[in-house]
Short mmCIF file of C-alpha atoms and ligand atoms in Angstrom, two decimals:
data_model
loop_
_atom_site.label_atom_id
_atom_site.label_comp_id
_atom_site.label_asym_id
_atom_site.label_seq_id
_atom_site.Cartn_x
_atom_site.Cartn_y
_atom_site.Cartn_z
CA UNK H 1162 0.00 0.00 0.00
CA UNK H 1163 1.34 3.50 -0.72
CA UNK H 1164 0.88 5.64 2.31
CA UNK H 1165 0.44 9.18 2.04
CA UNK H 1166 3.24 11.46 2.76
CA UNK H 1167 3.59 12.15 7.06
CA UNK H 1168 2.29 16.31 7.69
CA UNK H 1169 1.14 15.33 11.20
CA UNK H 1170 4.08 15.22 13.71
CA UNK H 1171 1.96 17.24 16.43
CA UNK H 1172 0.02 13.90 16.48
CA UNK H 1173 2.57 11.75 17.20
CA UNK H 1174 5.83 10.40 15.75
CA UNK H 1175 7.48 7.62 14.62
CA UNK H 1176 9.71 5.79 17.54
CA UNK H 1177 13.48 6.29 16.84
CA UNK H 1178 15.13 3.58 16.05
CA UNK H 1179 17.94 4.21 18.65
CA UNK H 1180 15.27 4.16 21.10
CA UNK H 1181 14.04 0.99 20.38
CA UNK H 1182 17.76 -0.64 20.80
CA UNK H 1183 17.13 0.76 24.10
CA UNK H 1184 14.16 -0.75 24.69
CA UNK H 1185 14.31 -4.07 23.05
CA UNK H 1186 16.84 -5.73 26.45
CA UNK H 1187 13.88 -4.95 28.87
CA UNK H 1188 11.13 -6.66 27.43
CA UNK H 1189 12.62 -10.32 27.82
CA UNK H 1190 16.08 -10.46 28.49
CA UNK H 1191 15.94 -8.27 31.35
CA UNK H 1192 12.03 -8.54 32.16
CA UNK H 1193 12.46 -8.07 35.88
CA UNK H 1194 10.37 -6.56 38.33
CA UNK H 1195 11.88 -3.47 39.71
CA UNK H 1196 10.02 -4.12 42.80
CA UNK H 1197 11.75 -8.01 43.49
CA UNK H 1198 14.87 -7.95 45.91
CA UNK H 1199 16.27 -10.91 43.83
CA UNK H 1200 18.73 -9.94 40.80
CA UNK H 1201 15.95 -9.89 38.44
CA UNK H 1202 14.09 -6.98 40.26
CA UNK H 1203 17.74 -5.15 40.98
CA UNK H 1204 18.50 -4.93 37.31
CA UNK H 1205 15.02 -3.57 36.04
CA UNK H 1206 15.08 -1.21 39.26
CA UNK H 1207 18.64 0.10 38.00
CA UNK H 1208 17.24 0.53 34.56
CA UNK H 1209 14.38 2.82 35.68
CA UNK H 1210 16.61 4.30 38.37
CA UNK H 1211 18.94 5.16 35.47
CA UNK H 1212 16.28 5.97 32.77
CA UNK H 1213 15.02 8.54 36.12
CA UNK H 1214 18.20 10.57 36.00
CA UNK H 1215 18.27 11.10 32.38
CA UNK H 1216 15.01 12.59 32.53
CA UNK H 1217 15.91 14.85 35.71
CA UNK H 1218 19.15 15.57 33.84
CA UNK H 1219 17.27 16.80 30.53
CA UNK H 1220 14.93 18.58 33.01
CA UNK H 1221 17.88 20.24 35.12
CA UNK H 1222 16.02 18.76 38.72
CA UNK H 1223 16.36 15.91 40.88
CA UNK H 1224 15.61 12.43 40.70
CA UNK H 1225 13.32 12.43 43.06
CA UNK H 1226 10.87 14.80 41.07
CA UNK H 1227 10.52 12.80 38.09
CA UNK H 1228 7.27 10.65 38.44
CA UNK H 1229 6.69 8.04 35.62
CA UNK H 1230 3.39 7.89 34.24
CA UNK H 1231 1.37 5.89 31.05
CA UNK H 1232 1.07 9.21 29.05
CA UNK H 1233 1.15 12.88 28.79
CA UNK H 1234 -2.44 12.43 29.22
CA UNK H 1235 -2.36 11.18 32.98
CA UNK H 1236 0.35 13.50 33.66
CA UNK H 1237 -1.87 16.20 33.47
CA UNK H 1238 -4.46 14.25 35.78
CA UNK H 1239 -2.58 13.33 38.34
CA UNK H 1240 -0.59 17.16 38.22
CA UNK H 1241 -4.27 18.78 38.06
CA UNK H 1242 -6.15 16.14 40.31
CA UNK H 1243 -2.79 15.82 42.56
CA UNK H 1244 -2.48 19.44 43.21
CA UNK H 1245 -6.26 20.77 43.27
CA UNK H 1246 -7.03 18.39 46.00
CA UNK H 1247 -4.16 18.47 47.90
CA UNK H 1248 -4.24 22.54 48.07
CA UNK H 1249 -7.88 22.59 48.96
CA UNK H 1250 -6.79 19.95 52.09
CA UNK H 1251 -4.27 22.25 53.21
CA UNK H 1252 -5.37 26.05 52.71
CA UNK H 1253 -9.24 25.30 51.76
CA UNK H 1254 -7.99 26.92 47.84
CA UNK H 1255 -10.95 25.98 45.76
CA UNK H 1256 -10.52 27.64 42.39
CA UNK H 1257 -8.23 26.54 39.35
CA UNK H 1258 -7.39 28.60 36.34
CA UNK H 1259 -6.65 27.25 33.25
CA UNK H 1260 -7.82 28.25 29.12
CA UNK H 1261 -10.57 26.92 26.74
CA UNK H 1262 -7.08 26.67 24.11
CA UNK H 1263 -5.59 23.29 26.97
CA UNK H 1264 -5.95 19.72 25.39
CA UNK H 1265 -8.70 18.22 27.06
CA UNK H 1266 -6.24 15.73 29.70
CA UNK H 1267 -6.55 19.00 31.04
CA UNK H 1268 -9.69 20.89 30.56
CA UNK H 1269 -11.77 17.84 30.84
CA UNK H 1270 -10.29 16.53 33.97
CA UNK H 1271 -10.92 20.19 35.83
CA UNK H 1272 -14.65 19.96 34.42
CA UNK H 1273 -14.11 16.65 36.20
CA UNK H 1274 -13.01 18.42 39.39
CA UNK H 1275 -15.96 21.04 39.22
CA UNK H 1276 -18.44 18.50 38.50
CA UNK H 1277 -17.65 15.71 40.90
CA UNK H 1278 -15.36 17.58 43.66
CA UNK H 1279 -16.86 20.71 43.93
CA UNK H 1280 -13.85 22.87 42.47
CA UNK H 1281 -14.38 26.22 40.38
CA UNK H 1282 -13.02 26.84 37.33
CA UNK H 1283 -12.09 30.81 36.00
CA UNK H 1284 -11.34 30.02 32.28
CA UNK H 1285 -8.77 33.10 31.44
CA UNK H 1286 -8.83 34.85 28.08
CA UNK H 1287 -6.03 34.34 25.23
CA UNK H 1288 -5.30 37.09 23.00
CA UNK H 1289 -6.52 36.74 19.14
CA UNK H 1290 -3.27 34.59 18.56
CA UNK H 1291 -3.98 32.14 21.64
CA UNK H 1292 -1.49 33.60 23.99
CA UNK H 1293 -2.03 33.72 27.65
CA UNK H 1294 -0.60 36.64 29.03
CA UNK H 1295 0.94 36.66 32.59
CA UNK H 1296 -1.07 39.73 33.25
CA UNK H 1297 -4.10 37.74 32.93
CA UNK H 1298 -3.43 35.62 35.11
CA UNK H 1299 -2.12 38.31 37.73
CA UNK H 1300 -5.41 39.63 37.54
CA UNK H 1301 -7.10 36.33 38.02
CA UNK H 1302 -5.29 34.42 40.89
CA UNK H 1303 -5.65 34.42 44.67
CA UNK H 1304 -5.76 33.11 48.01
CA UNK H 1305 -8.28 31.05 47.09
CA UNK H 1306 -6.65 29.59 44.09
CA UNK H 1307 -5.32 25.69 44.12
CA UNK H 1308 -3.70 25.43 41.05
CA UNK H 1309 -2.85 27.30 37.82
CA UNK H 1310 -2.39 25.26 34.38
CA UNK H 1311 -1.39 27.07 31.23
CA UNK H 1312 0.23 24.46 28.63
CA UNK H 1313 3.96 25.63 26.83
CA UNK H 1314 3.01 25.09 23.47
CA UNK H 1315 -0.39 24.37 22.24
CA UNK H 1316 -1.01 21.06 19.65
CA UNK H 1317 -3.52 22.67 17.51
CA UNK H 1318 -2.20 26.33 16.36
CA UNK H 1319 1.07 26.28 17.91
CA UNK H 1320 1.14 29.36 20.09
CA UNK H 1321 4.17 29.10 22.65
CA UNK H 1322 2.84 30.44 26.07
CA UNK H 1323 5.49 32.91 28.26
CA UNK H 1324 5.31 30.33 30.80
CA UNK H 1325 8.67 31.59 32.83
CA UNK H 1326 6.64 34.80 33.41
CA UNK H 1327 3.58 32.90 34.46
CA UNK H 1328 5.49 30.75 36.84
CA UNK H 1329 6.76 33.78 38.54
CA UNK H 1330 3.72 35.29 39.26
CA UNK H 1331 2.16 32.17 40.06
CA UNK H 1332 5.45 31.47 43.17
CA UNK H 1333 4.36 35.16 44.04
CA UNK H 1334 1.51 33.78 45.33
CA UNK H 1335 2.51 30.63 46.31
CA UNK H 1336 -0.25 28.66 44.15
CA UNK H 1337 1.35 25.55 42.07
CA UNK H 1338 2.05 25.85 38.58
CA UNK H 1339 1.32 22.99 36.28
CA UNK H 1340 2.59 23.40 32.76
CA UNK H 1341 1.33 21.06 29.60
CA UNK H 1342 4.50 20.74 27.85
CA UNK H 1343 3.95 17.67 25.60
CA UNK H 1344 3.85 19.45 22.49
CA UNK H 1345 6.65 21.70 23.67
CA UNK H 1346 9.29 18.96 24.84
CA UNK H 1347 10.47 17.98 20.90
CA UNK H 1348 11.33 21.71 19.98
CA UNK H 1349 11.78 23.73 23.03
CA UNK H 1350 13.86 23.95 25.93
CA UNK H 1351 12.32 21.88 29.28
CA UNK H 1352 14.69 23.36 31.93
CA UNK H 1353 12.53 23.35 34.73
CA UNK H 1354 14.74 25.34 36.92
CA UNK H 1355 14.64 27.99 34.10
CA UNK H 1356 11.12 28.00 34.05
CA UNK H 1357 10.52 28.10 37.43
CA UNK H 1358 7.47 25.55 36.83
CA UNK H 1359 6.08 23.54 39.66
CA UNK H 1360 4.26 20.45 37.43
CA UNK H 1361 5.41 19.62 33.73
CA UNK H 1362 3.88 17.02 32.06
CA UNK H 1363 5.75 14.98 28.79
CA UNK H 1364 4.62 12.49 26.14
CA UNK H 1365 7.38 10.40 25.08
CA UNK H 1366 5.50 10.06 21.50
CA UNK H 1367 5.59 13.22 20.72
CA UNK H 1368 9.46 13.11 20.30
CA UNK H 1369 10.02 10.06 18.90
CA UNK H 1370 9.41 7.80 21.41
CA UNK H 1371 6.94 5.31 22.38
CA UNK H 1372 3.02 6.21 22.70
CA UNK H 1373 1.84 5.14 25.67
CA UNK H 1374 4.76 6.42 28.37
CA UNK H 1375 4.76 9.65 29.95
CA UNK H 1376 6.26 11.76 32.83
CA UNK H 1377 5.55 14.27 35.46
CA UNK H 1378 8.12 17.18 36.90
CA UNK H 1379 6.70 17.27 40.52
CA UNK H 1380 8.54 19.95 42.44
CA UNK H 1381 9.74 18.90 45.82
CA UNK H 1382 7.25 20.09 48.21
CA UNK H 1383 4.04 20.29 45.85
CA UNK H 1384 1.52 19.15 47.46
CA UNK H 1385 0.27 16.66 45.11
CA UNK H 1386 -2.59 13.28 46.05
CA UNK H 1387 -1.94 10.46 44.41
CA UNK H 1388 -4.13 9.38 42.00
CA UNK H 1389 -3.36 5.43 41.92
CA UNK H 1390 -3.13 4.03 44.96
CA UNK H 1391 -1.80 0.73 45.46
CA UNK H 1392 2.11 -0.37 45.76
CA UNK H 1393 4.22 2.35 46.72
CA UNK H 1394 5.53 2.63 43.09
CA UNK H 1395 7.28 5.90 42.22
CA UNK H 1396 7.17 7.74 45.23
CA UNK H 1397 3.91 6.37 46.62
CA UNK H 1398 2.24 9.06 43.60
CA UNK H 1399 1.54 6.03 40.96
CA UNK H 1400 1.02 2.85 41.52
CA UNK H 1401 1.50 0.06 39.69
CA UNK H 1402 4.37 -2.23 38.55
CA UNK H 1403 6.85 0.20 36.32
CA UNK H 1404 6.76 -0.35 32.52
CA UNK H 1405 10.24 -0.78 32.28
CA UNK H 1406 11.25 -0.50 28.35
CA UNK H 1407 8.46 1.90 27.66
CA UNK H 1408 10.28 4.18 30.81
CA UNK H 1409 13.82 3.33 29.55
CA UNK H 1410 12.17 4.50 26.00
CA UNK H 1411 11.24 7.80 27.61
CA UNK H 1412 14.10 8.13 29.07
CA UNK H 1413 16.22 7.93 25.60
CA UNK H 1414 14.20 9.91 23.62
CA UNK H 1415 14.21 12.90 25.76
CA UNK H 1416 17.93 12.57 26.18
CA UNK H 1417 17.86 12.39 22.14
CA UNK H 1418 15.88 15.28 21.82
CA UNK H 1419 17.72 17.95 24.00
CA UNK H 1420 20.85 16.55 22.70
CA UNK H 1421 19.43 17.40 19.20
CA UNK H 1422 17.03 19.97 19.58
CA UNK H 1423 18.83 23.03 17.51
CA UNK H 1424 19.55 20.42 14.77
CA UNK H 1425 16.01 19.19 14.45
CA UNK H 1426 14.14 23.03 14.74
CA UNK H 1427 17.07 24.25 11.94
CA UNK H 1428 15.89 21.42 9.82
CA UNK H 1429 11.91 22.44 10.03
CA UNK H 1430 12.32 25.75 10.94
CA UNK H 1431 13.02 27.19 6.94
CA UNK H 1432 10.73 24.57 5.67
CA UNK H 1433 7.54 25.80 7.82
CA UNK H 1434 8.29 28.91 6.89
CA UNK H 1435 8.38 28.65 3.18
CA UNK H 1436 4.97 26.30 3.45
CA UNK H 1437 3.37 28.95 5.56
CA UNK H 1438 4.49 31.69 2.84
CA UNK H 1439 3.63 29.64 0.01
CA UNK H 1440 0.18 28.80 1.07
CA UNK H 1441 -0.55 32.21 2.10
CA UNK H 1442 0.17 33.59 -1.33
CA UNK H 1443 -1.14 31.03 -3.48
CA UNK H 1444 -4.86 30.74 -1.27
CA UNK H 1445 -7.55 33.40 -1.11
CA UNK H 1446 -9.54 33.89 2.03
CA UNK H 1447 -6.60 31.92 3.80
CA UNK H 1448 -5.26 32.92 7.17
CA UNK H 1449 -2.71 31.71 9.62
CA UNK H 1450 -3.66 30.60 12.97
CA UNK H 1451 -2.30 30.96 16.24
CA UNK H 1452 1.50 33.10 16.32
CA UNK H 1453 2.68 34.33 13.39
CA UNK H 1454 6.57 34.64 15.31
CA UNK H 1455 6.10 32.85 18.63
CA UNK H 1456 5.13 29.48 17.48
CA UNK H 1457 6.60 25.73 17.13
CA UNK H 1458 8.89 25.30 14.87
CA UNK H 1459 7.50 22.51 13.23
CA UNK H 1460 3.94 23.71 13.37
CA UNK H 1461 1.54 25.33 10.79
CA UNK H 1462 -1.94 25.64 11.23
CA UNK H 1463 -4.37 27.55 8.62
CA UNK H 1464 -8.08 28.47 8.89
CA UNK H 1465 -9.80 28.54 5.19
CA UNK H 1466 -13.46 30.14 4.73
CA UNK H 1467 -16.11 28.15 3.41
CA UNK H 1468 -13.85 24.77 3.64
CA UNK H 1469 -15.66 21.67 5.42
CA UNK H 1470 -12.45 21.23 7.42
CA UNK H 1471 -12.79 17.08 7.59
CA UNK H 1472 -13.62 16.91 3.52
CA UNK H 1473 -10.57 18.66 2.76
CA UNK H 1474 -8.43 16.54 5.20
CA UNK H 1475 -10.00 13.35 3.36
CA UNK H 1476 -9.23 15.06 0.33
CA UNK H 1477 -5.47 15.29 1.13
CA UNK H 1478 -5.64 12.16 2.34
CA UNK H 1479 -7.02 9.99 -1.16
CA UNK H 1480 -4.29 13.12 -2.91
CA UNK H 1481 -1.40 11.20 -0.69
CA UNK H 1482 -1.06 13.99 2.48
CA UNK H 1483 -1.76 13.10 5.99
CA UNK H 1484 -2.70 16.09 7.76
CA UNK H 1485 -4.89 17.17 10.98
CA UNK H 1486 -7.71 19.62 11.40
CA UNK H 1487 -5.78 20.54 14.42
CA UNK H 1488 -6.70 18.25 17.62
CA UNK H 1489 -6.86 14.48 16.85
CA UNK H 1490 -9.31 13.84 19.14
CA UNK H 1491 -11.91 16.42 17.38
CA UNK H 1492 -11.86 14.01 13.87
CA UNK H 1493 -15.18 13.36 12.67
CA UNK H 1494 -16.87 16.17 15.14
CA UNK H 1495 -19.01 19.22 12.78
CA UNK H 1496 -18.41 21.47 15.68
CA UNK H 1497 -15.17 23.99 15.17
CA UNK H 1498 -12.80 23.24 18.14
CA UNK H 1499 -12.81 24.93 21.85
CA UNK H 1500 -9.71 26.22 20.94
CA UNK H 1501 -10.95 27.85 17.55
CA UNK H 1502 -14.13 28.94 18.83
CA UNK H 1503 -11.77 30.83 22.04
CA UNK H 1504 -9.80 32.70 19.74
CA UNK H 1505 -13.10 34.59 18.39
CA UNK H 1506 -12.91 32.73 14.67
CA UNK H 1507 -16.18 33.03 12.73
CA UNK H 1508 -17.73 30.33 12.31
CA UNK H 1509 -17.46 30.00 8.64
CA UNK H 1510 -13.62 30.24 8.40
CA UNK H 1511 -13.37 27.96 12.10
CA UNK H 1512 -14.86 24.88 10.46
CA UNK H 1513 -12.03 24.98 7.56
CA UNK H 1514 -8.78 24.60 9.60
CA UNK H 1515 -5.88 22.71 8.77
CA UNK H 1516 -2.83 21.92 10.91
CA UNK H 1517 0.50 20.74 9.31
CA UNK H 1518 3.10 19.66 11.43
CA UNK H 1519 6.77 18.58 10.32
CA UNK H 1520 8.91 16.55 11.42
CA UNK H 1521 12.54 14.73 10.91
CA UNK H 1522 11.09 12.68 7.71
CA UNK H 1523 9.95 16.16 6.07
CA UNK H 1524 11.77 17.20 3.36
CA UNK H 1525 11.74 19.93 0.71
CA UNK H 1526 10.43 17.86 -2.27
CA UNK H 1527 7.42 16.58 0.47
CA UNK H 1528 6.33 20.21 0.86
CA UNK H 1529 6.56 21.66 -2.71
CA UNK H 1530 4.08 18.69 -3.16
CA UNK H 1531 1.75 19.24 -0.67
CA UNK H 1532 1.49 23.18 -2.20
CA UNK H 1533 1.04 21.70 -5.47
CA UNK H 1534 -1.83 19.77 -4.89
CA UNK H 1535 -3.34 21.98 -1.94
CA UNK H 1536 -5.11 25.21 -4.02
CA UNK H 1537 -6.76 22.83 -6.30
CA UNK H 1538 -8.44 20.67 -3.61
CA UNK H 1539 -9.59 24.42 -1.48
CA UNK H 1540 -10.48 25.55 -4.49
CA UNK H 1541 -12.91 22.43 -5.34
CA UNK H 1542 -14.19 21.98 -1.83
CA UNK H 1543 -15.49 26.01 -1.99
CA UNK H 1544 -17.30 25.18 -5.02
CA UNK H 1545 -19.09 22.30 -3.60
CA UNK H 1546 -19.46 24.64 -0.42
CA UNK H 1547 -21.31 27.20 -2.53
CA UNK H 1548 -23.38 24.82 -4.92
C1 PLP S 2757 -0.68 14.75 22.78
C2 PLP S 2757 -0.92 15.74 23.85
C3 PLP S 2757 -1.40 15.34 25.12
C4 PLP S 2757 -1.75 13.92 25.43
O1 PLP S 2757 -0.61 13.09 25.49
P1 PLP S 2757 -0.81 11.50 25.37
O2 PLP S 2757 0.55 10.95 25.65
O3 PLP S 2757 -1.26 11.26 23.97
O4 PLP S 2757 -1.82 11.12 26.37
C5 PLP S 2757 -1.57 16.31 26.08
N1 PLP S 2757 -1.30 17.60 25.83
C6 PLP S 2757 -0.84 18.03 24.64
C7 PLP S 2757 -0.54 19.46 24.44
C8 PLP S 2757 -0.64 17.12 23.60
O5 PLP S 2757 -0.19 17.54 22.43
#
């Protein structure tokens, strides 16, 4: 079968195939239990002791704060559940702000926390190119606030968040700061010292490693509540027996990608540019989403009026382009995005959006052909639109 050509790296990547050497020992030669005293247990426990200080070395922080989790997705819960309950134990802090333009590991699990536990949610504004300002959130937080969440980068337009600035005035207040960095780990800088973040949440698929294996920056002295209770796995926050080559596959990915980082964003940087230029000349009633300056790297995203979004991604699709109308988990849904719909799009141009992301397989040839086809398809879809 000929697949079409990869646009879609904000959705996930393809696993490295150094970090699959690194993987491959763990899941039968060395299949211990990190938890067993005998030699079998010692050598899995030194691999995820190990994998553990290359992720607190990437990270600039201590062992001790890295907590291994399933997915970027229950990083988030257990940062946003962790902290919102523990806070409101210890200072009675019952209000969280966070944005409409979060992924939903986060904004549905704080509708979670309103709905079942009682917490309040103050959704702050983004500015027209999905940027939360720390001034907002100046304005916003208080005594009464248990935690603050504002993601680094967002997955569907790209927007990179000031989140050094909103760390600071969220220490001013002394009210944790949890920080969505999934999408931000391949491209940007995850120095958590630097940022002066409390929580940071990763993906290890988003940077070419394996889906399904995540991580969580916990601050020492967060409060934070586990949310799986059972052995005293990882710190007594997570319980259950380690994945051992999907943590060692973390682990080596992330060490990867910092090593890498200004080689991989000069190799997408010019060609994002030029597709984002290209498109925007060639495509009436086109317009860029999210930053025009302050965005991924990798990352283009594109509203079109009077495009069904999901016909032209189909389109692209049969034409040999896989692409995303922004957040994988919207596919298939005629509603225009939270995230869309917060940045004060009309309707008619939110429903048409397109996100391209690049990646390490991307080259020149790959995007020329992707504008080549592209004008034809918008072009087609408008007159079905209007017919
Ligand atoms: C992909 C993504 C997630 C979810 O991560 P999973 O590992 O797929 O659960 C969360 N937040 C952002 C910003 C993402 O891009």
């Amino acid at each position: 079968m000929n697949l079409p050509i990869y646009l879609d790296y904000s959705a996930t990547t393809p696993v490295d195939p150094r970090v699959i050497d690194a993987m491959l020992p763990y899941f039968n030669e060395s299949f211990g239990n990190p938890s067993s005293i005998h030699r079998h247990g010692q050598i899995a426990e030194a691999a995820v002791e190990s994998a553990r200080e290359t992720v607190a070395a990437a990270l600039n922080c201590r062992p001790d704060e890295v907590v291994f989790t399933s997915c970027g997705s229950e990083s988030d819960n257990l940062a946003l559940r962790g902290a919102a309950l523990a806070m409101r134990e210890k200072t009675g802090a019952d209000w969280i702000l966070t944005s409409r333009l979060e992924h939903p590991a986060v904004t549905k699990t704080v509708e979670h926390l309103a709905k079942y536990h009682g917490f309040k949610i103050e959704w702050l504004d983004a500015d027209e190119h999905g940027m939360i300002h720390p001034e907002t959130v100046a304005k916003a937080i208080c005594h009464e606030t248990a935690v603050v969440s504002v993601m680094y980068a967002n997955n569907e337009i790209g927007t990179i968040n000031p989140v050094a600035e909103i760390a600071a005035v969220c220490r001013a207040q002394g009210v944790p700061f949890h920080t969505d960095a999934v999408q931000a780990a391949a491209y940007l800088p995850v120095d958590v010292d630097a940022l002066g973040v409390d929580l940071l949440a990763l993906g290890a698929h988003k940077f070419y490693g394996p889906k399904g294996s995540g991580a969580l920056y916990v601050r020492k002295g967060t409060p934070l509540v586990p949310h799986l209770t059972g052995g005293g796995q990882e710190a007594g926050l997570r319980a259950g027996t380690s994945n051992v080559p999907y943590i060692v596959g973390l682990a080596e990915a992330l060490r990867l990608t910092v090593q890498e980082r200004d080689a991989r964003a000069a190799h997408v940087r010019p060609l994002r540019d030029h597709l984002i230029g290209a498109l925007l000349e060639s495509i009436p009633d086109a317009r860029l989403t999210g930053h025009p300056v302050t965005r991924l790297p990798n990352h283009c995203s594109f509203a079109f009026k009077d495009v069904d979004g999901n016909a032209l991604l189909q389109a692209l699709d049969a034409a040999g382009f896989a692409c995303s109308s922004g957040s994988a988990c919207k596919t298939g849904s005629p509603e225009p995005s939270e995230a869309l719909k917060s940045l004060g799009l009309p309707r008619e141009w939110a429903l048409g959006s397109l996100r391209v992301t690049l990646g390490a397989g991307t080259t020149a040839g790959q995007v020329e052909a992707f504008l080549s086809v592209l004008p034809e398809k918008i072009s087609r879809l408008r007159q079905l639109h209007s017919a």
